[in-house]
Amino acid sequence: MKKALLSLCLLWFPFGISGQVLEVIPSNPTTTSSVTIYYNATMGNAELIGYSGAVYAHTGLITGESQNGNDWKHVVGDWGTADARVLMERVGEDLYQISYNIAEFYEVDTGQESVLQLAFVFRNEDGSLVGRSSNGTDIFYPINLSSSGD
């Protein structure tokens, strides 16, 4: 019963008290985890707040092969296009979600490459509006490097 109530609360209030631009469920994913990513357009730079059109994730990975935080690997999403692979589902006013398995979605060989972080920005179809962190940088989420975090 408690687990069902918690799931229901997360569905209705995925950002709870924390008020974060990005929420990842489960909160401690590994590269083999299936995740649900929630984007709160009222947070961060709030560029997509009140936007009524389709919102897309533009996402990739920071891996052991990345030279820095701008060197995204395994990028998913064609900028400026209506790319169904990264279309976010509207789950509330200014709240969006997308679900996927990390290794499959990013087509990463987990035995060959270490994944350190998920990387995101969120955009309207043509990319003229871009949701980022409050200081205007890309949004990053850490990956649990142990295999027991699934």
CSV table of C-alpha atoms in Angstrom, one decimal:
chain,number,residue,atom,x,y,z
A,1,MET,CA,0.0,0.0,0.0
A,2,LYS,CA,2.8,2.4,0.9
A,3,LYS,CA,4.6,1.7,-2.3
A,4,ALA,CA,1.5,2.3,-4.4
A,5,LEU,CA,0.8,5.6,-2.6
A,6,LEU,CA,4.4,6.7,-3.2
A,7,SER,CA,4.2,5.8,-6.9
A,8,LEU,CA,0.9,7.8,-7.1
A,9,CYS,CA,2.5,10.8,-5.4
A,10,LEU,CA,5.5,10.7,-7.7
A,11,LEU,CA,3.1,10.6,-10.7
A,12,TRP,CA,1.2,13.6,-9.5
A,13,PHE,CA,4.1,15.5,-7.8
A,14,PRO,CA,7.3,14.2,-9.4
A,15,PHE,CA,9.4,17.1,-8.1
A,16,GLY,CA,8.1,17.0,-4.5
A,17,ILE,CA,9.6,19.6,-2.3
A,18,SER,CA,13.0,19.7,-4.0
A,19,GLY,CA,11.9,21.7,-7.0
A,20,GLN,CA,14.5,20.4,-9.4
A,21,VAL,CA,14.7,21.0,-13.2
A,22,LEU,CA,15.4,17.3,-13.6
A,23,GLU,CA,14.2,14.3,-11.7
A,24,VAL,CA,15.4,10.7,-12.6
A,25,ILE,CA,13.5,7.6,-11.4
A,26,PRO,CA,15.2,5.5,-10.1
A,27,SER,CA,17.4,8.2,-8.5
A,28,ASN,CA,20.5,6.1,-8.5
A,29,PRO,CA,20.6,4.5,-12.0
A,30,THR,CA,23.3,2.4,-13.6
A,31,THR,CA,24.0,2.1,-17.3
A,32,THR,CA,21.7,-0.9,-17.5
A,33,SER,CA,18.8,0.8,-15.7
A,34,SER,CA,15.5,1.7,-17.3
A,35,VAL,CA,14.7,5.3,-16.2
A,36,THR,CA,12.0,7.9,-16.4
A,37,ILE,CA,13.3,11.4,-16.9
A,38,TYR,CA,11.1,14.3,-15.7
A,39,TYR,CA,11.7,17.8,-16.9
A,40,ASN,CA,10.2,20.7,-14.9
A,41,ALA,CA,10.1,23.7,-17.3
A,42,THR,CA,9.4,26.1,-14.4
A,43,MET,CA,12.9,25.5,-13.1
A,44,GLY,CA,16.3,26.1,-14.5
A,45,ASN,CA,16.4,29.0,-17.0
A,46,ALA,CA,12.6,28.5,-17.4
A,47,GLU,CA,12.7,29.3,-21.2
A,48,LEU,CA,10.0,26.7,-21.9
A,49,ILE,CA,7.6,27.8,-19.1
A,50,GLY,CA,4.1,28.0,-20.5
A,51,TYR,CA,5.1,26.7,-23.9
A,52,SER,CA,2.2,24.9,-25.4
A,53,GLY,CA,3.9,23.0,-28.3
A,54,ALA,CA,5.9,19.8,-28.3
A,55,VAL,CA,9.0,19.6,-26.1
A,56,TYR,CA,12.0,17.4,-27.0
A,57,ALA,CA,14.9,16.2,-25.0
A,58,HIS,CA,18.3,16.6,-26.6
A,59,THR,CA,20.5,14.1,-24.7
A,60,GLY,CA,23.8,12.3,-24.6
A,61,LEU,CA,26.3,10.9,-22.3
A,62,ILE,CA,29.4,12.0,-20.5
A,63,THR,CA,31.7,9.0,-20.6
A,64,GLY,CA,35.2,8.1,-19.8
A,65,GLU,CA,36.0,9.0,-23.4
A,66,SER,CA,34.6,12.6,-23.0
A,67,GLN,CA,37.3,15.3,-22.9
A,68,ASN,CA,35.1,17.7,-20.9
A,69,GLY,CA,31.4,18.4,-20.0
A,70,ASN,CA,30.8,19.7,-23.5
A,71,ASP,CA,32.0,16.5,-25.2
A,72,TRP,CA,28.8,14.6,-25.2
A,73,LYS,CA,28.9,11.0,-26.5
A,74,HIS,CA,26.1,8.9,-28.0
A,75,VAL,CA,23.9,11.9,-28.6
A,76,VAL,CA,20.2,11.1,-29.3
A,77,GLY,CA,18.0,13.7,-31.0
A,78,ASP,CA,18.2,15.6,-34.3
A,79,TRP,CA,18.4,19.3,-33.4
A,80,GLY,CA,15.6,21.4,-34.9
A,81,THR,CA,13.5,18.5,-36.0
A,82,ALA,CA,10.4,16.8,-34.7
A,83,ASP,CA,12.4,13.7,-33.6
A,84,ALA,CA,10.0,11.1,-32.2
A,85,ARG,CA,12.8,9.3,-30.3
A,86,VAL,CA,13.1,12.2,-27.9
A,87,LEU,CA,9.6,13.6,-27.8
A,88,MET,CA,8.6,14.3,-24.2
A,89,GLU,CA,5.2,13.4,-22.9
A,90,ARG,CA,3.4,16.2,-21.2
A,91,VAL,CA,2.3,14.9,-17.7
A,92,GLY,CA,1.2,18.2,-16.2
A,93,GLU,CA,1.4,22.0,-16.7
A,94,ASP,CA,5.1,22.6,-17.5
A,95,LEU,CA,6.0,19.0,-16.6
A,96,TYR,CA,7.3,16.4,-19.1
A,97,GLN,CA,8.6,12.9,-19.1
A,98,ILE,CA,10.4,10.3,-21.2
A,99,SER,CA,11.3,6.7,-20.3
A,100,TYR,CA,14.0,4.4,-21.7
A,101,ASN,CA,16.7,1.9,-20.9
A,102,ILE,CA,20.0,3.8,-20.8
A,103,ALA,CA,22.3,1.3,-22.6
A,104,GLU,CA,19.7,0.6,-25.3
A,105,PHE,CA,18.6,4.2,-25.9
A,106,TYR,CA,22.1,5.6,-26.2
A,107,GLU,CA,23.4,2.5,-27.9
A,108,VAL,CA,26.4,2.2,-25.6
A,109,ASP,CA,28.5,-0.9,-25.1
A,110,THR,CA,28.6,-1.0,-21.3
A,111,GLY,CA,31.5,-3.4,-21.3
A,112,GLN,CA,33.6,-1.1,-23.4
A,113,GLU,CA,32.8,2.4,-22.2
A,114,SER,CA,32.1,3.8,-18.7
A,115,VAL,CA,29.1,6.1,-18.5
A,116,LEU,CA,29.6,8.9,-16.0
A,117,GLN,CA,26.6,11.2,-16.5
A,118,LEU,CA,23.4,11.7,-18.5
A,119,ALA,CA,23.5,15.1,-20.3
A,120,PHE,CA,20.4,17.1,-21.3
A,121,VAL,CA,18.9,20.2,-22.7
A,122,PHE,CA,15.2,20.5,-23.6
A,123,ARG,CA,13.9,22.3,-26.6
A,124,ASN,CA,10.9,23.2,-28.7
A,125,GLU,CA,10.8,21.7,-32.2
A,126,ASP,CA,13.0,24.1,-34.0
A,127,GLY,CA,15.4,24.7,-31.1
A,128,SER,CA,14.7,28.4,-30.7
A,129,LEU,CA,13.6,27.8,-27.1
A,130,VAL,CA,16.0,25.8,-24.9
A,131,GLY,CA,15.5,24.7,-21.3
A,132,ARG,CA,18.8,24.6,-19.4
A,133,SER,CA,20.0,24.9,-15.8
A,134,SER,CA,19.4,28.1,-14.0
A,135,ASN,CA,22.9,29.4,-14.9
A,136,GLY,CA,22.4,28.5,-18.6
A,137,THR,CA,24.5,25.4,-18.7
A,138,ASP,CA,23.6,21.9,-19.8
A,139,ILE,CA,21.9,19.7,-17.3
A,140,PHE,CA,23.8,16.6,-16.0
A,141,TYR,CA,22.8,13.7,-13.9
A,142,PRO,CA,25.3,11.2,-12.4
A,143,ILE,CA,25.3,7.5,-13.1
A,144,ASN,CA,26.0,4.9,-10.4
A,145,LEU,CA,29.2,3.2,-11.5
A,146,SER,CA,28.5,0.0,-9.6
A,147,SER,CA,26.5,-2.8,-11.2
A,148,SER,CA,24.2,-3.1,-8.1
A,149,GLY,CA,22.2,0.1,-8.6
A,150,ASP,CA,19.5,-1.3,-10.9
